[in-house]
Amino acid sequence: MKTYGPDLLSIADELTDTYVEIFTAPPWDARDPEETRTAFRHRLTEDVRRDGFAALVDHADDGSINGFVTGWITPAPFRTDRAYGKVADRLGAERVGELLVGAFEIDELGVRKRARGTGLGRRLLEGLVAAHPRAWLLTWDQAHDTVAFYRRLGWIEPETLPGQENDIVVFLAPKQHA
């Protein structure tokens, strides 16, 4: 595994190809590959400039990417774009401030099909969280295997405010509550 910061852009083309392969397959297969490619590439060029940005990438022997994880420190004020508004609704502003702001946010974790079942996803996630034990992430509630994966690893779901259930699941790193 190799650690990256903003220099992740040096492998942006291959990383984007990997992202599209992973995140246009089930359960995300309703996504258009070209729209997904364009959006991810645009986000990546912005994300590498975020405070505390870090990434781990696992390369196969042939140099291709098996999997990756990216993240950064969640800033204040808490964002409202993408799925962040749903997170704020789900947890409430006070708990977002207590649990998420200033914590390390796992933004993307992806493992190619050929490398699944090898423990790579766990190693990537644990590798990045080791340096940032106060961490969090979110995922789509219809990504059943993904939700089950985080639960198996001991990630904790903070209680949702009554009546604020939605289509995302928020997880806190196990060490955050140890």
Short mmCIF file of N, CA and C in Angstrom, two decimals:
data_model
loop_
_atom_site.label_atom_id
_atom_site.label_comp_id
_atom_site.label_asym_id
_atom_site.label_seq_id
_atom_site.Cartn_x
_atom_site.Cartn_y
_atom_site.Cartn_z
N MET A 1 0.83 -1.18 0.00
CA MET A 1 0.00 0.00 0.00
C MET A 1 0.87 1.24 0.00
N LYS A 2 0.42 2.22 -0.73
CA LYS A 2 1.15 3.47 -0.80
C LYS A 2 0.27 4.60 -0.26
N THR A 3 0.88 5.47 0.54
CA THR A 3 0.19 6.62 1.10
C THR A 3 0.37 7.81 0.16
N TYR A 4 -0.70 8.53 -0.03
CA TYR A 4 -0.68 9.72 -0.87
C TYR A 4 -1.29 10.89 -0.13
N GLY A 5 -0.91 12.06 -0.55
CA GLY A 5 -1.55 13.31 -0.18
C GLY A 5 -2.03 13.92 -1.48
N PRO A 6 -1.80 15.23 -1.67
CA PRO A 6 -2.19 15.85 -2.93
C PRO A 6 -1.53 15.22 -4.17
N ASP A 7 -0.42 14.51 -3.95
CA ASP A 7 0.24 13.84 -5.08
C ASP A 7 -0.61 12.69 -5.64
N LEU A 8 -1.77 12.42 -5.04
CA LEU A 8 -2.67 11.42 -5.59
C LEU A 8 -3.06 11.77 -7.02
N LEU A 9 -3.04 13.05 -7.35
CA LEU A 9 -3.38 13.47 -8.70
C LEU A 9 -2.43 12.89 -9.75
N SER A 10 -1.26 12.43 -9.32
CA SER A 10 -0.31 11.82 -10.26
C SER A 10 -0.84 10.50 -10.83
N ILE A 11 -1.83 9.90 -10.16
CA ILE A 11 -2.45 8.67 -10.67
C ILE A 11 -3.95 8.87 -10.88
N ALA A 12 -4.34 10.12 -11.12
CA ALA A 12 -5.77 10.46 -11.21
C ALA A 12 -6.49 9.70 -12.32
N ASP A 13 -5.87 9.49 -13.46
CA ASP A 13 -6.55 8.80 -14.55
C ASP A 13 -6.87 7.36 -14.15
N GLU A 14 -5.89 6.65 -13.64
CA GLU A 14 -6.12 5.26 -13.24
C GLU A 14 -7.07 5.18 -12.06
N LEU A 15 -6.94 6.09 -11.11
CA LEU A 15 -7.85 6.09 -9.96
C LEU A 15 -9.29 6.34 -10.41
N THR A 16 -9.47 7.24 -11.35
CA THR A 16 -10.80 7.53 -11.87
C THR A 16 -11.38 6.30 -12.57
N ASP A 17 -10.57 5.63 -13.37
CA ASP A 17 -11.03 4.39 -14.02
C ASP A 17 -11.46 3.36 -12.99
N THR A 18 -10.68 3.23 -11.94
CA THR A 18 -11.00 2.28 -10.86
C THR A 18 -12.30 2.67 -10.18
N TYR A 19 -12.45 3.95 -9.87
CA TYR A 19 -13.66 4.44 -9.22
C TYR A 19 -14.89 4.13 -10.08
N VAL A 20 -14.81 4.43 -11.36
CA VAL A 20 -15.95 4.20 -12.26
C VAL A 20 -16.29 2.71 -12.32
N GLU A 21 -15.28 1.86 -12.39
CA GLU A 21 -15.53 0.41 -12.42
C GLU A 21 -16.27 -0.04 -11.17
N ILE A 22 -15.85 0.45 -10.02
CA ILE A 22 -16.45 0.04 -8.75
C ILE A 22 -17.83 0.66 -8.55
N PHE A 23 -17.95 1.96 -8.78
CA PHE A 23 -19.16 2.69 -8.41
C PHE A 23 -20.17 2.88 -9.54
N THR A 24 -20.07 2.04 -10.58
CA THR A 24 -21.16 1.93 -11.56
C THR A 24 -21.60 0.47 -11.66
N ALA A 25 -21.07 -0.38 -10.78
CA ALA A 25 -21.49 -1.78 -10.67
C ALA A 25 -22.53 -1.86 -9.55
N PRO A 26 -23.30 -2.95 -9.48
CA PRO A 26 -24.29 -3.07 -8.40
C PRO A 26 -23.66 -2.85 -7.03
N PRO A 27 -24.31 -2.16 -6.13
CA PRO A 27 -25.67 -1.64 -6.21
C PRO A 27 -25.77 -0.24 -6.80
N TRP A 28 -24.70 0.28 -7.33
CA TRP A 28 -24.68 1.64 -7.90
C TRP A 28 -24.83 1.62 -9.42
N ASP A 29 -25.35 0.56 -9.98
CA ASP A 29 -25.39 0.39 -11.43
C ASP A 29 -26.38 1.32 -12.14
N ALA A 30 -27.17 2.08 -11.41
CA ALA A 30 -28.03 3.07 -12.06
C ALA A 30 -27.24 4.32 -12.47
N ARG A 31 -26.02 4.44 -12.01
CA ARG A 31 -25.19 5.61 -12.33
C ARG A 31 -24.65 5.50 -13.76
N ASP A 32 -24.64 6.62 -14.42
CA ASP A 32 -24.07 6.70 -15.76
C ASP A 32 -22.54 6.75 -15.64
N PRO A 33 -21.83 5.84 -16.34
CA PRO A 33 -20.36 5.82 -16.20
C PRO A 33 -19.67 7.13 -16.57
N GLU A 34 -20.10 7.79 -17.63
CA GLU A 34 -19.42 9.04 -18.03
C GLU A 34 -19.71 10.17 -17.06
N GLU A 35 -20.94 10.26 -16.58
CA GLU A 35 -21.25 11.28 -15.57
C GLU A 35 -20.49 11.00 -14.28
N THR A 36 -20.39 9.73 -13.91
CA THR A 36 -19.65 9.33 -12.72
C THR A 36 -18.18 9.69 -12.87
N ARG A 37 -17.61 9.41 -14.05
CA ARG A 37 -16.20 9.74 -14.33
C ARG A 37 -15.95 11.24 -14.19
N THR A 38 -16.79 12.02 -14.82
CA THR A 38 -16.61 13.48 -14.81
C THR A 38 -16.74 14.03 -13.40
N ALA A 39 -17.77 13.59 -12.69
CA ALA A 39 -18.01 14.10 -11.33
C ALA A 39 -16.88 13.71 -10.38
N PHE A 40 -16.43 12.45 -10.44
CA PHE A 40 -15.37 12.02 -9.54
C PHE A 40 -14.08 12.77 -9.82
N ARG A 41 -13.73 12.91 -11.09
CA ARG A 41 -12.48 13.60 -11.44
C ARG A 41 -12.51 15.04 -10.97
N HIS A 42 -13.65 15.69 -11.12
CA HIS A 42 -13.77 17.06 -10.65
C HIS A 42 -13.63 17.14 -9.13
N ARG A 43 -14.34 16.24 -8.42
CA ARG A 43 -14.24 16.22 -6.96
C ARG A 43 -12.82 15.94 -6.49
N LEU A 44 -12.16 15.00 -7.17
CA LEU A 44 -10.81 14.62 -6.76
C LEU A 44 -9.86 15.81 -6.79
N THR A 45 -9.94 16.63 -7.82
CA THR A 45 -9.03 17.78 -7.90
C THR A 45 -9.30 18.79 -6.79
N GLU A 46 -10.53 18.84 -6.29
CA GLU A 46 -10.84 19.70 -5.15
C GLU A 46 -10.50 19.02 -3.83
N ASP A 47 -10.80 17.73 -3.73
CA ASP A 47 -10.64 17.01 -2.47
C ASP A 47 -9.19 16.96 -2.00
N VAL A 48 -8.25 16.81 -2.92
CA VAL A 48 -6.84 16.70 -2.51
C VAL A 48 -6.34 17.97 -1.83
N ARG A 49 -7.07 19.07 -1.98
CA ARG A 49 -6.69 20.34 -1.34
C ARG A 49 -7.35 20.53 0.03
N ARG A 50 -8.17 19.59 0.44
CA ARG A 50 -8.86 19.72 1.74
C ARG A 50 -7.85 19.52 2.88
N ASP A 51 -8.16 20.16 4.00
CA ASP A 51 -7.31 20.06 5.19
C ASP A 51 -7.18 18.60 5.62
N GLY A 52 -5.96 18.14 5.76
CA GLY A 52 -5.70 16.78 6.24
C GLY A 52 -5.93 15.69 5.22
N PHE A 53 -6.07 16.04 3.92
CA PHE A 53 -6.34 15.02 2.91
C PHE A 53 -5.28 13.92 2.96
N ALA A 54 -5.75 12.68 2.89
CA ALA A 54 -4.85 11.52 2.84
C ALA A 54 -5.53 10.41 2.06
N ALA A 55 -4.72 9.57 1.45
CA ALA A 55 -5.24 8.43 0.70
C ALA A 55 -4.27 7.27 0.84
N LEU A 56 -4.83 6.07 0.80
CA LEU A 56 -4.04 4.85 0.69
C LEU A 56 -4.50 4.15 -0.57
N VAL A 57 -3.53 3.66 -1.34
CA VAL A 57 -3.85 2.96 -2.58
C VAL A 57 -3.07 1.66 -2.59
N ASP A 58 -3.77 0.57 -2.92
CA ASP A 58 -3.13 -0.72 -3.07
C ASP A 58 -2.98 -1.01 -4.56
N HIS A 59 -1.74 -1.27 -4.96
CA HIS A 59 -1.44 -1.56 -6.36
C HIS A 59 -1.16 -3.05 -6.53
N ALA A 60 -1.67 -3.62 -7.60
CA ALA A 60 -1.37 -5.00 -7.96
C ALA A 60 0.07 -5.09 -8.48
N ASP A 61 0.57 -6.29 -8.63
CA ASP A 61 1.93 -6.48 -9.14
C ASP A 61 2.13 -5.83 -10.51
N ASP A 62 1.08 -5.76 -11.31
CA ASP A 62 1.20 -5.14 -12.63
C ASP A 62 1.06 -3.61 -12.58
N GLY A 63 0.92 -3.06 -11.37
CA GLY A 63 0.83 -1.61 -11.20
C GLY A 63 -0.58 -1.07 -11.20
N SER A 64 -1.56 -1.87 -11.60
CA SER A 64 -2.95 -1.39 -11.59
C SER A 64 -3.44 -1.29 -10.15
N ILE A 65 -4.51 -0.57 -9.97
CA ILE A 65 -5.05 -0.32 -8.63
C ILE A 65 -6.03 -1.42 -8.25
N ASN A 66 -5.80 -2.02 -7.08
CA ASN A 66 -6.73 -3.00 -6.51
C ASN A 66 -7.82 -2.31 -5.69
N GLY A 67 -7.43 -1.27 -4.95
CA GLY A 67 -8.38 -0.57 -4.10
C GLY A 67 -7.77 0.70 -3.54
N PHE A 68 -8.62 1.52 -2.96
CA PHE A 68 -8.17 2.81 -2.43
C PHE A 68 -9.12 3.30 -1.36
N VAL A 69 -8.64 4.22 -0.55
CA VAL A 69 -9.45 4.92 0.43
C VAL A 69 -8.94 6.36 0.49
N THR A 70 -9.88 7.31 0.59
CA THR A 70 -9.51 8.72 0.69
C THR A 70 -10.28 9.36 1.84
N GLY A 71 -9.75 10.46 2.35
CA GLY A 71 -10.45 11.19 3.40
C GLY A 71 -9.73 12.47 3.77
N TRP A 72 -10.33 13.21 4.70
CA TRP A 72 -9.81 14.49 5.16
C TRP A 72 -10.48 14.85 6.48
N ILE A 73 -10.04 15.94 7.05
CA ILE A 73 -10.62 16.44 8.30
C ILE A 73 -11.91 17.20 7.96
N THR A 74 -12.99 16.85 8.63
CA THR A 74 -14.28 17.50 8.39
C THR A 74 -14.24 18.92 8.92
N PRO A 75 -14.46 19.90 8.05
CA PRO A 75 -14.36 21.30 8.48
C PRO A 75 -15.65 21.82 9.12
N ALA A 76 -15.49 22.94 9.81
CA ALA A 76 -16.63 23.74 10.27
C ALA A 76 -16.65 24.98 9.39
N PRO A 77 -17.78 25.45 8.97
CA PRO A 77 -19.08 24.86 9.21
C PRO A 77 -19.26 23.57 8.39
N PHE A 78 -20.13 22.71 8.89
CA PHE A 78 -20.42 21.45 8.23
C PHE A 78 -21.07 21.73 6.88
N ARG A 79 -20.61 21.02 5.88
CA ARG A 79 -21.10 21.24 4.52
C ARG A 79 -22.58 20.85 4.39
N THR A 80 -23.21 21.36 3.33
CA THR A 80 -24.61 21.02 3.06
C THR A 80 -24.79 20.42 1.67
N ASP A 81 -23.72 20.32 0.88
CA ASP A 81 -23.84 19.73 -0.45
C ASP A 81 -23.76 18.21 -0.36
N ARG A 82 -23.85 17.55 -1.51
CA ARG A 82 -23.83 16.09 -1.60
C ARG A 82 -24.81 15.50 -0.57
N ALA A 83 -24.38 14.55 0.24
CA ALA A 83 -25.28 13.92 1.23
C ALA A 83 -25.15 14.55 2.61
N TYR A 84 -24.37 15.61 2.74
CA TYR A 84 -24.13 16.21 4.06
C TYR A 84 -25.41 16.74 4.71
N GLY A 85 -26.32 17.29 3.92
CA GLY A 85 -27.58 17.76 4.47
C GLY A 85 -28.36 16.64 5.13
N LYS A 86 -28.31 15.45 4.53
CA LYS A 86 -29.00 14.29 5.11
C LYS A 86 -28.34 13.86 6.41
N VAL A 87 -27.01 14.00 6.49
CA VAL A 87 -26.30 13.68 7.73
C VAL A 87 -26.75 14.63 8.83
N ALA A 88 -26.80 15.93 8.51
CA ALA A 88 -27.22 16.92 9.50
C ALA A 88 -28.66 16.69 9.95
N ASP A 89 -29.52 16.36 9.00
CA ASP A 89 -30.91 16.06 9.37
C ASP A 89 -30.97 14.84 10.28
N ARG A 90 -30.22 13.82 9.93
CA ARG A 90 -30.25 12.54 10.65
C ARG A 90 -29.75 12.67 12.10
N LEU A 91 -28.68 13.45 12.28
CA LEU A 91 -28.05 13.54 13.59
C LEU A 91 -28.36 14.81 14.36
N GLY A 92 -28.70 15.87 13.66
CA GLY A 92 -28.91 17.16 14.29
C GLY A 92 -27.62 17.94 14.37
N ALA A 93 -27.73 19.25 14.32
CA ALA A 93 -26.56 20.12 14.27
C ALA A 93 -25.63 19.95 15.47
N GLU A 94 -26.19 19.82 16.65
CA GLU A 94 -25.35 19.70 17.85
C GLU A 94 -24.49 18.44 17.80
N ARG A 95 -25.09 17.30 17.45
CA ARG A 95 -24.34 16.05 17.39
C ARG A 95 -23.37 16.03 16.22
N VAL A 96 -23.72 16.66 15.12
CA VAL A 96 -22.77 16.78 14.01
C VAL A 96 -21.53 17.50 14.49
N GLY A 97 -21.72 18.59 15.23
CA GLY A 97 -20.59 19.34 15.76
C GLY A 97 -19.76 18.52 16.72
N GLU A 98 -20.41 17.76 17.59
CA GLU A 98 -19.70 16.95 18.58
C GLU A 98 -18.97 15.76 17.96
N LEU A 99 -19.66 15.06 17.04
CA LEU A 99 -19.15 13.78 16.53
C LEU A 99 -18.34 13.89 15.25
N LEU A 100 -18.69 14.83 14.37
CA LEU A 100 -18.11 14.81 13.03
C LEU A 100 -17.15 15.95 12.72
N VAL A 101 -17.49 17.17 13.13
CA VAL A 101 -16.62 18.31 12.82
C VAL A 101 -15.29 18.12 13.52
N GLY A 102 -14.21 18.23 12.77
CA GLY A 102 -12.86 18.03 13.31
C GLY A 102 -12.41 16.59 13.27
N ALA A 103 -13.30 15.67 12.94
CA ALA A 103 -12.94 14.25 12.84
C ALA A 103 -12.49 13.95 11.41
N PHE A 104 -11.83 12.82 11.25
CA PHE A 104 -11.38 12.42 9.92
C PHE A 104 -12.55 11.76 9.19
N GLU A 105 -12.86 12.29 8.04
CA GLU A 105 -13.97 11.81 7.23
C GLU A 105 -13.47 10.86 6.15
N ILE A 106 -13.90 9.63 6.20
CA ILE A 106 -13.59 8.69 5.12
C ILE A 106 -14.56 9.03 3.99
N ASP A 107 -14.02 9.49 2.89
CA ASP A 107 -14.87 9.91 1.78
C ASP A 107 -15.17 8.76 0.83
N GLU A 108 -14.16 8.08 0.40
CA GLU A 108 -14.33 6.99 -0.56
C GLU A 108 -13.50 5.79 -0.12
N LEU A 109 -14.11 4.62 -0.23
CA LEU A 109 -13.41 3.35 -0.04
C LEU A 109 -13.90 2.45 -1.15
N GLY A 110 -12.98 2.00 -1.98
CA GLY A 110 -13.37 1.15 -3.09
C GLY A 110 -12.37 0.04 -3.31
N VAL A 111 -12.88 -1.16 -3.57
CA VAL A 111 -12.04 -2.32 -3.86
C VAL A 111 -12.58 -2.97 -5.13
N ARG A 112 -11.69 -3.19 -6.08
CA ARG A 112 -12.10 -3.85 -7.32
C ARG A 112 -12.57 -5.27 -7.03
N LYS A 113 -13.47 -5.73 -7.86
CA LYS A 113 -14.07 -7.06 -7.69
C LYS A 113 -13.01 -8.14 -7.54
N ARG A 114 -11.94 -8.04 -8.31
CA ARG A 114 -10.89 -9.08 -8.29
C ARG A 114 -10.18 -9.17 -6.94
N ALA A 115 -10.26 -8.11 -6.13
CA ALA A 115 -9.55 -8.08 -4.84
C ALA A 115 -10.49 -8.22 -3.65
N ARG A 116 -11.77 -8.37 -3.90
CA ARG A 116 -12.72 -8.51 -2.79
C ARG A 116 -12.57 -9.87 -2.13
N GLY A 117 -12.86 -9.89 -0.84
CA GLY A 117 -12.76 -11.13 -0.08
C GLY A 117 -11.35 -11.45 0.38
N THR A 118 -10.43 -10.51 0.18
CA THR A 118 -9.03 -10.72 0.57
C THR A 118 -8.66 -9.96 1.84
N GLY A 119 -9.60 -9.17 2.37
CA GLY A 119 -9.30 -8.32 3.53
C GLY A 119 -8.75 -6.97 3.15
N LEU A 120 -8.66 -6.69 1.84
CA LEU A 120 -8.08 -5.42 1.40
C LEU A 120 -8.89 -4.23 1.88
N GLY A 121 -10.20 -4.28 1.77
CA GLY A 121 -11.02 -3.16 2.23
C GLY A 121 -10.78 -2.84 3.70
N ARG A 122 -10.72 -3.88 4.52
CA ARG A 122 -10.44 -3.70 5.95
C ARG A 122 -9.06 -3.09 6.15
N ARG A 123 -8.05 -3.61 5.45
CA ARG A 123 -6.69 -3.08 5.60
C ARG A 123 -6.59 -1.62 5.16
N LEU A 124 -7.24 -1.28 4.07
CA LEU A 124 -7.23 0.11 3.61
C LEU A 124 -7.87 1.01 4.65
N LEU A 125 -9.05 0.64 5.10
CA LEU A 125 -9.78 1.45 6.06
C LEU A 125 -9.00 1.58 7.37
N GLU A 126 -8.54 0.46 7.90
CA GLU A 126 -7.79 0.50 9.16
C GLU A 126 -6.48 1.24 9.01
N GLY A 127 -5.85 1.15 7.84
CA GLY A 127 -4.60 1.86 7.60
C GLY A 127 -4.76 3.36 7.68
N LEU A 128 -5.84 3.86 7.12
CA LEU A 128 -6.06 5.31 7.15
C LEU A 128 -6.58 5.76 8.51
N VAL A 129 -7.43 4.96 9.12
CA VAL A 129 -8.00 5.33 10.43
C VAL A 129 -6.97 5.21 11.54
N ALA A 130 -5.95 4.39 11.37
CA ALA A 130 -4.92 4.25 12.41
C ALA A 130 -4.31 5.60 12.77
N ALA A 131 -4.15 6.44 11.78
CA ALA A 131 -3.57 7.77 12.02
C ALA A 131 -4.63 8.77 12.48
N HIS A 132 -5.89 8.40 12.37
CA HIS A 132 -7.01 9.30 12.69
C HIS A 132 -8.11 8.51 13.39
N PRO A 133 -7.92 8.08 14.63
CA PRO A 133 -8.90 7.22 15.28
C PRO A 133 -10.28 7.86 15.47
N ARG A 134 -10.35 9.17 15.48
CA ARG A 134 -11.66 9.84 15.53
C ARG A 134 -12.09 10.05 14.08
N ALA A 135 -12.83 9.09 13.57
CA ALA A 135 -13.19 9.09 12.15
C ALA A 135 -14.66 8.73 11.97
N TRP A 136 -15.17 9.06 10.78
CA TRP A 136 -16.55 8.76 10.44
C TRP A 136 -16.69 8.58 8.95
N LEU A 137 -17.83 8.02 8.57
CA LEU A 137 -18.13 7.86 7.14
C LEU A 137 -19.63 7.71 6.98
N LEU A 138 -20.07 7.79 5.76
CA LEU A 138 -21.47 7.53 5.46
C LEU A 138 -21.55 6.65 4.24
N THR A 139 -22.65 5.95 4.13
CA THR A 139 -22.91 5.13 2.96
C THR A 139 -24.41 5.10 2.70
N TRP A 140 -24.76 4.58 1.56
CA TRP A 140 -26.15 4.47 1.13
C TRP A 140 -26.77 3.25 1.78
N ASP A 141 -27.95 3.37 2.30
CA ASP A 141 -28.58 2.25 3.01
C ASP A 141 -28.91 1.06 2.11
N GLN A 142 -28.94 1.26 0.79
CA GLN A 142 -29.20 0.16 -0.13
C GLN A 142 -27.94 -0.60 -0.53
N ALA A 143 -26.79 -0.15 -0.07
CA ALA A 143 -25.53 -0.86 -0.29
C ALA A 143 -25.38 -1.87 0.86
N HIS A 144 -26.21 -2.89 0.82
CA HIS A 144 -26.34 -3.82 1.94
C HIS A 144 -25.01 -4.49 2.32
N ASP A 145 -24.23 -4.92 1.33
CA ASP A 145 -22.93 -5.54 1.64
C ASP A 145 -21.99 -4.55 2.31
N THR A 146 -22.05 -3.30 1.87
CA THR A 146 -21.19 -2.26 2.44
C THR A 146 -21.59 -1.97 3.88
N VAL A 147 -22.87 -1.83 4.13
CA VAL A 147 -23.35 -1.60 5.50
C VAL A 147 -22.93 -2.76 6.40
N ALA A 148 -23.12 -3.98 5.91
CA ALA A 148 -22.74 -5.16 6.70
C ALA A 148 -21.23 -5.19 6.96
N PHE A 149 -20.44 -4.78 5.99
CA PHE A 149 -18.98 -4.73 6.13
C PHE A 149 -18.58 -3.81 7.29
N TYR A 150 -19.13 -2.60 7.32
CA TYR A 150 -18.78 -1.66 8.39
C TYR A 150 -19.24 -2.18 9.75
N ARG A 151 -20.39 -2.79 9.79
CA ARG A 151 -20.88 -3.36 11.05
C ARG A 151 -19.96 -4.49 11.53
N ARG A 152 -19.53 -5.35 10.61
CA ARG A 152 -18.60 -6.44 10.98
C ARG A 152 -17.31 -5.91 11.56
N LEU A 153 -16.86 -4.77 11.04
CA LEU A 153 -15.61 -4.18 11.53
C LEU A 153 -15.79 -3.41 12.84
N GLY A 154 -17.01 -3.35 13.34
CA GLY A 154 -17.26 -2.69 14.62
C GLY A 154 -17.54 -1.21 14.54
N TRP A 155 -17.76 -0.69 13.33
CA TRP A 155 -18.13 0.71 13.21
C TRP A 155 -19.51 0.90 13.83
N ILE A 156 -19.73 2.04 14.45
CA ILE A 156 -20.91 2.30 15.27
C ILE A 156 -21.82 3.30 14.57
N GLU A 157 -23.11 3.00 14.59
CA GLU A 157 -24.11 3.90 14.02
C GLU A 157 -24.68 4.78 15.13
N PRO A 158 -24.41 6.08 15.09
CA PRO A 158 -25.01 6.94 16.11
C PRO A 158 -26.52 6.97 15.94
N GLU A 159 -27.20 7.14 17.05
CA GLU A 159 -28.66 7.15 17.05
C GLU A 159 -29.19 8.27 16.16
N THR A 160 -30.20 7.94 15.38
CA THR A 160 -30.86 8.90 14.50
C THR A 160 -31.91 9.67 15.28
N LEU A 161 -32.04 10.96 15.01
CA LEU A 161 -33.11 11.74 15.63
C LEU A 161 -34.46 11.17 15.20
N PRO A 162 -35.42 11.15 16.10
CA PRO A 162 -36.75 10.62 15.75
C PRO A 162 -37.31 11.33 14.52
N GLY A 163 -37.82 10.52 13.58
CA GLY A 163 -38.43 11.05 12.37
C GLY A 163 -37.45 11.52 11.31
N GLN A 164 -36.15 11.33 11.53
CA GLN A 164 -35.14 11.83 10.58
C GLN A 164 -34.43 10.72 9.82
N GLU A 165 -35.04 9.54 9.76
CA GLU A 165 -34.45 8.46 8.99
C GLU A 165 -34.42 8.87 7.51
N ASN A 166 -33.39 8.47 6.80
CA ASN A 166 -33.30 8.73 5.37
C ASN A 166 -32.50 7.61 4.73
N ASP A 167 -32.01 7.82 3.52
CA ASP A 167 -31.37 6.73 2.78
C ASP A 167 -29.86 6.63 2.98
N ILE A 168 -29.35 7.26 4.01
CA ILE A 168 -27.93 7.12 4.31
C ILE A 168 -27.75 6.50 5.69
N VAL A 169 -26.56 5.95 5.89
CA VAL A 169 -26.19 5.41 7.19
C VAL A 169 -24.87 6.07 7.57
N VAL A 170 -24.80 6.61 8.77
CA VAL A 170 -23.58 7.24 9.28
C VAL A 170 -22.92 6.25 10.23
N PHE A 171 -21.60 6.14 10.11
CA PHE A 171 -20.83 5.26 10.99
C PHE A 171 -19.70 6.05 11.64
N LEU A 172 -19.41 5.71 12.90
CA LEU A 172 -18.28 6.27 13.63
C LEU A 172 -17.26 5.15 13.84
N ALA A 173 -15.97 5.50 13.75
CA ALA A 173 -14.92 4.51 13.93
C ALA A 173 -15.01 3.88 15.31
N PRO A 174 -14.72 2.58 15.40
CA PRO A 174 -14.82 1.87 16.69
C PRO A 174 -14.01 2.50 17.79
N LYS A 175 -12.81 2.96 17.52
CA LYS A 175 -11.94 3.52 18.56
C LYS A 175 -12.47 4.82 19.10
N GLN A 176 -13.35 5.49 18.34
CA GLN A 176 -13.93 6.74 18.78
C GLN A 176 -14.77 6.54 20.04
N HIS A 177 -15.26 5.32 20.22
CA HIS A 177 -16.12 5.04 21.36
C HIS A 177 -15.52 3.99 22.29
N ALA A 178 -14.26 3.68 22.11
CA ALA A 178 -13.62 2.65 22.95
C ALA A 178 -13.36 3.16 24.34
#
